[in-house]
Short mmCIF file of C-alpha atoms and ligand atoms in Angstrom, two decimals:
data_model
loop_
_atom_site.label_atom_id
_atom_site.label_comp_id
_atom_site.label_asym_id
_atom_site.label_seq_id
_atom_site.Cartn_x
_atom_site.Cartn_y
_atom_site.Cartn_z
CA UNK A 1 0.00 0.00 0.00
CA UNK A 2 1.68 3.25 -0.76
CA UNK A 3 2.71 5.13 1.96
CA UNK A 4 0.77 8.74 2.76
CA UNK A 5 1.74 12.02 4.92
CA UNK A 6 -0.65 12.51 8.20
CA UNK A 7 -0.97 15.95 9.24
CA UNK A 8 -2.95 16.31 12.65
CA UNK A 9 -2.69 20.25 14.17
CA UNK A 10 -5.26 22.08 16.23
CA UNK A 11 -5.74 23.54 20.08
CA UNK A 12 -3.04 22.74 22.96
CA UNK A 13 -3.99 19.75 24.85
CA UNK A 14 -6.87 18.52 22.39
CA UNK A 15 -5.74 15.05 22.43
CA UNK A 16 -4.04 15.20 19.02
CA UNK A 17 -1.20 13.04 19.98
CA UNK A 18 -2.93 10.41 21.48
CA UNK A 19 -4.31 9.96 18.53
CA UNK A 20 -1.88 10.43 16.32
CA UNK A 21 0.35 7.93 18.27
CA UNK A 22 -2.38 5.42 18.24
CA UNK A 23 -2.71 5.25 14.36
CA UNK A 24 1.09 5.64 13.87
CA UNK A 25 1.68 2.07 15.65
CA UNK A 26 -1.02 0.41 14.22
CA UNK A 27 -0.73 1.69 10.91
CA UNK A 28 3.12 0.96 11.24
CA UNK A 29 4.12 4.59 10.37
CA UNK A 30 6.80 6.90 12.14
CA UNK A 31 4.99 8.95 14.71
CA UNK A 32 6.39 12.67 15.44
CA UNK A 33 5.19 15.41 17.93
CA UNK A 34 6.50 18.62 16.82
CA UNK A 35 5.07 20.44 19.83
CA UNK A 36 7.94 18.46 21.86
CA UNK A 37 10.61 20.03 19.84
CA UNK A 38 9.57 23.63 20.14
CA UNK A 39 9.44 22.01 24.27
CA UNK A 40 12.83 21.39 23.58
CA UNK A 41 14.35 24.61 22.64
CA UNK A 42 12.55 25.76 25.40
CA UNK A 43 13.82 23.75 28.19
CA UNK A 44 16.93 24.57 26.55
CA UNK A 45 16.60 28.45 26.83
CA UNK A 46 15.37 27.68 31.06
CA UNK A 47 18.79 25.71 31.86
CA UNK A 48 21.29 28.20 29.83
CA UNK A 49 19.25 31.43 31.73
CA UNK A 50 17.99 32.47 28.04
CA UNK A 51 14.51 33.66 29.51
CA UNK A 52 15.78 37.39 31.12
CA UNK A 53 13.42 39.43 32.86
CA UNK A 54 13.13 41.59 29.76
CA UNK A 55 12.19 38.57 27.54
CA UNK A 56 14.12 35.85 25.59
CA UNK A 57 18.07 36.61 24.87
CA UNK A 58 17.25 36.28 20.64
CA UNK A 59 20.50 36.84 19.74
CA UNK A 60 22.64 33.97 22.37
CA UNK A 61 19.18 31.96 21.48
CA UNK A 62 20.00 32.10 17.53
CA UNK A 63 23.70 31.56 18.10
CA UNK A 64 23.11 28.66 20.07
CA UNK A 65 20.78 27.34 17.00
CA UNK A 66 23.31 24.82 15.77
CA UNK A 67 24.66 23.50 19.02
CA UNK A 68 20.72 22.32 20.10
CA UNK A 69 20.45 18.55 18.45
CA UNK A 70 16.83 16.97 18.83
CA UNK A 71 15.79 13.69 18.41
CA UNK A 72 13.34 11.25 19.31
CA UNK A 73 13.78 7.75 19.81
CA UNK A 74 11.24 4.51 20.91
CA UNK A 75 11.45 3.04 24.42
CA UNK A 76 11.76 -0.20 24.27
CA UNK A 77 9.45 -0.93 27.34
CA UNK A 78 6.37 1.18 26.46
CA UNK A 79 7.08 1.73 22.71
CA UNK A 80 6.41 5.43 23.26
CA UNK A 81 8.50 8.10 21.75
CA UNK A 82 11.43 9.49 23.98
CA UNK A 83 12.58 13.04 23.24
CA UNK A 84 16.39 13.77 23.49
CA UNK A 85 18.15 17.30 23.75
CA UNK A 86 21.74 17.18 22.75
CA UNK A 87 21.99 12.98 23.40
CA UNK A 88 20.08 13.27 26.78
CA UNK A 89 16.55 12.14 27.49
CA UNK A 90 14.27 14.66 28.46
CA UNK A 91 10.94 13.37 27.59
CA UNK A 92 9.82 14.02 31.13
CA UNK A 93 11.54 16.75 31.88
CA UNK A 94 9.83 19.02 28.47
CA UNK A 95 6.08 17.68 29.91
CA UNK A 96 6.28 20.14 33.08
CA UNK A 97 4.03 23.32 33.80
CA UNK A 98 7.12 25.57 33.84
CA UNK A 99 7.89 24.60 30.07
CA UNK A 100 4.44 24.82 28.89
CA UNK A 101 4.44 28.01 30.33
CA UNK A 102 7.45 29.75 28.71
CA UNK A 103 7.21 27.25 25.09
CA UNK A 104 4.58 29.73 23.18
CA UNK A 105 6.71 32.81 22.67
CA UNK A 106 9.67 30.65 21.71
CA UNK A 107 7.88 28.49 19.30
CA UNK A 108 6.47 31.94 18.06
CA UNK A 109 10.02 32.97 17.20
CA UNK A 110 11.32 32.81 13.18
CA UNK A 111 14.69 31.55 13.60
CA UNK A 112 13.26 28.86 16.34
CA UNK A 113 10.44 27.99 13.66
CA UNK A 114 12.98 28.15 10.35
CA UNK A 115 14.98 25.03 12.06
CA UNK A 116 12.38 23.37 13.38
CA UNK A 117 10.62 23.15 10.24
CA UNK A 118 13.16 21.74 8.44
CA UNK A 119 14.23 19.08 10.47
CA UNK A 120 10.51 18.10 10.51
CA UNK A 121 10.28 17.78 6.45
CA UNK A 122 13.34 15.92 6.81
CA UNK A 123 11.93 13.54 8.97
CA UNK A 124 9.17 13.40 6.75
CA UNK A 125 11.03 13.22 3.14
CA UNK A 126 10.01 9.23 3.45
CA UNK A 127 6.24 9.45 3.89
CA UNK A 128 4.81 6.98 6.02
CA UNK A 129 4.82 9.80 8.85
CA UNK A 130 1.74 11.34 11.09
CA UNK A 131 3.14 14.46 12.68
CA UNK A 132 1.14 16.43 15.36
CA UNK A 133 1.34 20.12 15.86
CA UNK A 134 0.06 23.59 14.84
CA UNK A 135 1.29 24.26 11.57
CA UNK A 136 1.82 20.59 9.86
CA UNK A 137 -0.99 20.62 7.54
CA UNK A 138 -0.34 24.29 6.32
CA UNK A 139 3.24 25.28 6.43
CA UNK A 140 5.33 21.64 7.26
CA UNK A 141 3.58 19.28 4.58
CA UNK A 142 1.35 21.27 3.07
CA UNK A 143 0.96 18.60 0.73
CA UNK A 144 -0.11 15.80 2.99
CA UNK A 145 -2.73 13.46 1.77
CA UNK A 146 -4.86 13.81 5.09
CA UNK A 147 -5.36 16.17 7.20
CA UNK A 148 -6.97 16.67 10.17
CA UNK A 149 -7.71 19.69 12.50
CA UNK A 150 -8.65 18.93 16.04
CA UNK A 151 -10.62 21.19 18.63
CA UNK A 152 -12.34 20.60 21.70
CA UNK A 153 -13.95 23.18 24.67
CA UNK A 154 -10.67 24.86 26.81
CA UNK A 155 -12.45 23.50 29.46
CA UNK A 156 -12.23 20.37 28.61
CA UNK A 157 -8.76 20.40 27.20
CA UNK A 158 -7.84 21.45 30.69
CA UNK A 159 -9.05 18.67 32.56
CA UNK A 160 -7.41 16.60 30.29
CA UNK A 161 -4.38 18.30 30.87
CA UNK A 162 -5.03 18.29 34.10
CA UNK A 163 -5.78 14.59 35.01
CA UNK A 164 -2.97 13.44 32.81
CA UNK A 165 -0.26 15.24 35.26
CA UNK A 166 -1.97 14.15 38.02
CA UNK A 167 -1.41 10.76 36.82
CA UNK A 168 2.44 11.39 36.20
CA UNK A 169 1.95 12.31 40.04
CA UNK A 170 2.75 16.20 39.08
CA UNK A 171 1.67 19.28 41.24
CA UNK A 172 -1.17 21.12 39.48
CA UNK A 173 -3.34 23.57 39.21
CA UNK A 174 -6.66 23.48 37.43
CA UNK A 175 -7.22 27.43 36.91
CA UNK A 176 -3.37 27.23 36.12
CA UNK A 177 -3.51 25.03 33.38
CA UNK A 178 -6.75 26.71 32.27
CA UNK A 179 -5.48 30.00 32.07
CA UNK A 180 -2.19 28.44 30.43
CA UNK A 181 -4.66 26.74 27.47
CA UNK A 182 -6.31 29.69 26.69
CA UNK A 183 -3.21 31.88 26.84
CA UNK A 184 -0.96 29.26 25.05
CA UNK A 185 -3.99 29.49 22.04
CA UNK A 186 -3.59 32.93 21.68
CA UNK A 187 -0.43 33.31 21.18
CA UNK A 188 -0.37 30.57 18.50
CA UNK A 189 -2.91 31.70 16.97
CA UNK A 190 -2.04 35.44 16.92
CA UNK A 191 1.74 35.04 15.74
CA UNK A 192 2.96 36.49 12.64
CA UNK A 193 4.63 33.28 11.55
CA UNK A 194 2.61 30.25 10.73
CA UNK A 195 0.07 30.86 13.28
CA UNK A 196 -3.00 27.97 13.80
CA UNK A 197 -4.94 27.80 11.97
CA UNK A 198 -7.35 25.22 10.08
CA UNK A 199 -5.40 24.53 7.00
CA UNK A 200 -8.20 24.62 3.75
CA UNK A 201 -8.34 21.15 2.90
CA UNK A 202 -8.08 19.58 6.74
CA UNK A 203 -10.88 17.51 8.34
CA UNK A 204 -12.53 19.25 11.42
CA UNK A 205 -12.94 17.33 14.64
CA UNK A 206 -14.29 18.43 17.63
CA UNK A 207 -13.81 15.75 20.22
CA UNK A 208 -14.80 16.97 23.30
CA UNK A 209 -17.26 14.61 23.83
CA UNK A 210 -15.26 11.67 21.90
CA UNK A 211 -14.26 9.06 24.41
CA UNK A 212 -10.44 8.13 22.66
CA UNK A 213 -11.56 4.62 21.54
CA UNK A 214 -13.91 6.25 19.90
CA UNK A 215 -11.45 9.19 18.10
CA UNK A 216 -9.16 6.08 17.42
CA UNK A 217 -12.19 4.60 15.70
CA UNK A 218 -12.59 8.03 13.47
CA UNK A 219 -8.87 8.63 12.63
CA UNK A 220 -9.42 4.99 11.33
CA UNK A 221 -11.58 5.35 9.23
CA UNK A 222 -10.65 8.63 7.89
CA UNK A 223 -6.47 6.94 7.63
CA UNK A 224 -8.65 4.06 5.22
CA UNK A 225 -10.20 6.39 3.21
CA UNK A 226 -7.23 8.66 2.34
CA UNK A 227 -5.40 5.14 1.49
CA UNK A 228 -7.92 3.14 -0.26
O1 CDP B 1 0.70 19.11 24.25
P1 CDP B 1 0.11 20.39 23.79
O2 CDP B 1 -0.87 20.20 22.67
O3 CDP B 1 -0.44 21.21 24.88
O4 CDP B 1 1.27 21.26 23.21
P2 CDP B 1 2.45 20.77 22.31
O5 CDP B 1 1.93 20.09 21.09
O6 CDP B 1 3.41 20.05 23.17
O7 CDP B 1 3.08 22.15 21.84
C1 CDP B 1 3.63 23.06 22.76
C2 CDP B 1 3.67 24.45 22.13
O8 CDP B 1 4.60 24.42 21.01
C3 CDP B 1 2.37 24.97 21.55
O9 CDP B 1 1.56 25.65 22.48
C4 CDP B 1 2.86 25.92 20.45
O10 CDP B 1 3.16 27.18 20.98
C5 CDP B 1 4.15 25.28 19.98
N1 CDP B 1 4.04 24.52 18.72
C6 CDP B 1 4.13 25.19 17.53
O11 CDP B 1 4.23 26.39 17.52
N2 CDP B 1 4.12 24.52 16.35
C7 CDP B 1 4.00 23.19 16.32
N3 CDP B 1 4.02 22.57 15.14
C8 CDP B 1 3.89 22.47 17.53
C9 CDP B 1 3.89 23.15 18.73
#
C-alpha cells in the first residue's frame, strides 16, 4: 500500500497526539510530535538562563541554534517516543508546567520555527509519517494526503491536561492550566509566523465529547479512506 503524509494540528492539549500515536503504531508509520521540539528549545533556553526578565536573549538563542540537536527515539518498554536534547533524554523533563508556560513565545520565534521546520520535512522526506502540531498541515507538509484539524472546549482540554499530570503524580493547578490553554492558544494563533490555523483542505474534529476509543475509531476510518 503506498505510503501517505498525516498531518494532525489544532488547540493545545486537544488530544491530538494520542491519537496520532495510536494510528502511527497500528498503521506501522513513524509517529512525530512537533510540539515536543519547540518544548525542547525551550527547556533549553530555562537551563542556559535564556529567559531574562526583559524577555528571551534572541541573539545567544539564535547563536546557540546549531549547538541544540533533537531527536526522538522509541522506548523499548512502552514503545512510546522518547525526546532527546543534545543525546540526553528529556521526555519528562519538556512535559512540566514551567515549560508549557514559557514554550509559546519561543515556538512563536522565526529563527526557532525556520529550524524546526526543516528538520521536521526531513523527517518526513520518506512518507509513512503522522506528525502532530500547529502548523503541519499548512506550512510543514502542506501537501499531505490527510489532514486533520482537532478542537475541543478549553475547558475540557484542561481537565485533560489536568488529570494526565496528576497521573504522572505532578503538582497542578486546574485554573493554572486553564489559564495556560487559553493563553498558550492565543499566542499561536495570533503570531505572525505560521500561526493555527485550520489549514483549507483539513478535516474538522471536535472531540470533546469523543471518548479516545472512539477518536481512534474516526482517525481509522478517515487513515482508510485517504489510502484506499
Ligand atoms: O501538548 P500540547 O498540545 O499542549 O502542546 P504541544 O503540542 O506540546 O506544543 C507546545 C507548544 O509548542 C504549543 O503551544 C505551540 O506554541 C508550539 N508549537 C508550535 O508552535 N508549532 C507546532 N508545530 C507544535 C507546537
Amino acid at each position: 500500500m503506498k505510503k501517505i503524509t498525516i498531518a494532525i494540528d489544532g488547540y493545545s492539549s486537544c488530544g491530538k497526539s494520542t491519537m496520532a500515536k495510536d494510528l502511527a503504531r497500528e498503521v506501522g508509520y513513524i509517529y512525530i510530535d512537533s510540539g515536543a521540539m519547540y518544548r525542547a528549545v525551550t527547556l533549553y533556553c530555562l537551563e542556559n538562563e535564556l529567559f531574562t526578565p526583559e524577555g528571551i536573549n534572541t541573539d545567544e538563542l539564535e547563536k546557540a541554534m546549531s549547538d541544540i540537536q533533537i531527536s526522538f527515539q522509541l522506548n523499548p518498554d512502552t514503545q512510546r517516543p522518547m525526546t532527546f536534547l543534545n543525546g540526553v533524554n528529556v521526555e519528562e523533563r519538556i512535559r512540566t508546567m514551567e515549560v508549557s508556560s514559557h514554550v509559546s513565545p519561543v515556538a512563536a520565534l522565526p529563527f526557532v520555527r525556520a529550524a524546526m521546520v526543516k528538520l521536521q520535512q526531513e523527517m518526513g522526506k520518506e512518507k509513512g509519517i503522522v506528525m502532530d502540531g500547529r502548523d503541519i498541515g499548512t506550512a510543514v507538509f502542506p501537501d499531505a494526503e490527510l489532514k486533520i484539524f482537532v478542537t475541543a472546549s478549553a475547558e475540557i482540554r484542561a481537565q485533560r491536561r489536568f488529570d494526565e499530570l496528576k497521573a504522572k503524580g505532578q503538582e497542578a493547578s486546574f485554573e493554572e492550566i486553564l489559564q495556560n490553554v487559553k493563553e498558550r492558544d492565543h499566542i499561536d494563533q495570533n503570531r505572525a509566523v505560521s500561526p493555527l490555523r485550520q489549514a483549507e483542505d483539513a478535516i474538522l474534529l471536535d472531540n470533546s465529547h469523543l471518548t479516545i476509543e472512539e477518536q481512534k475509531q474516526w482517525l481509522k476510518e478517515r487513515f482508510e479512506e485517504a489510502t484506499n
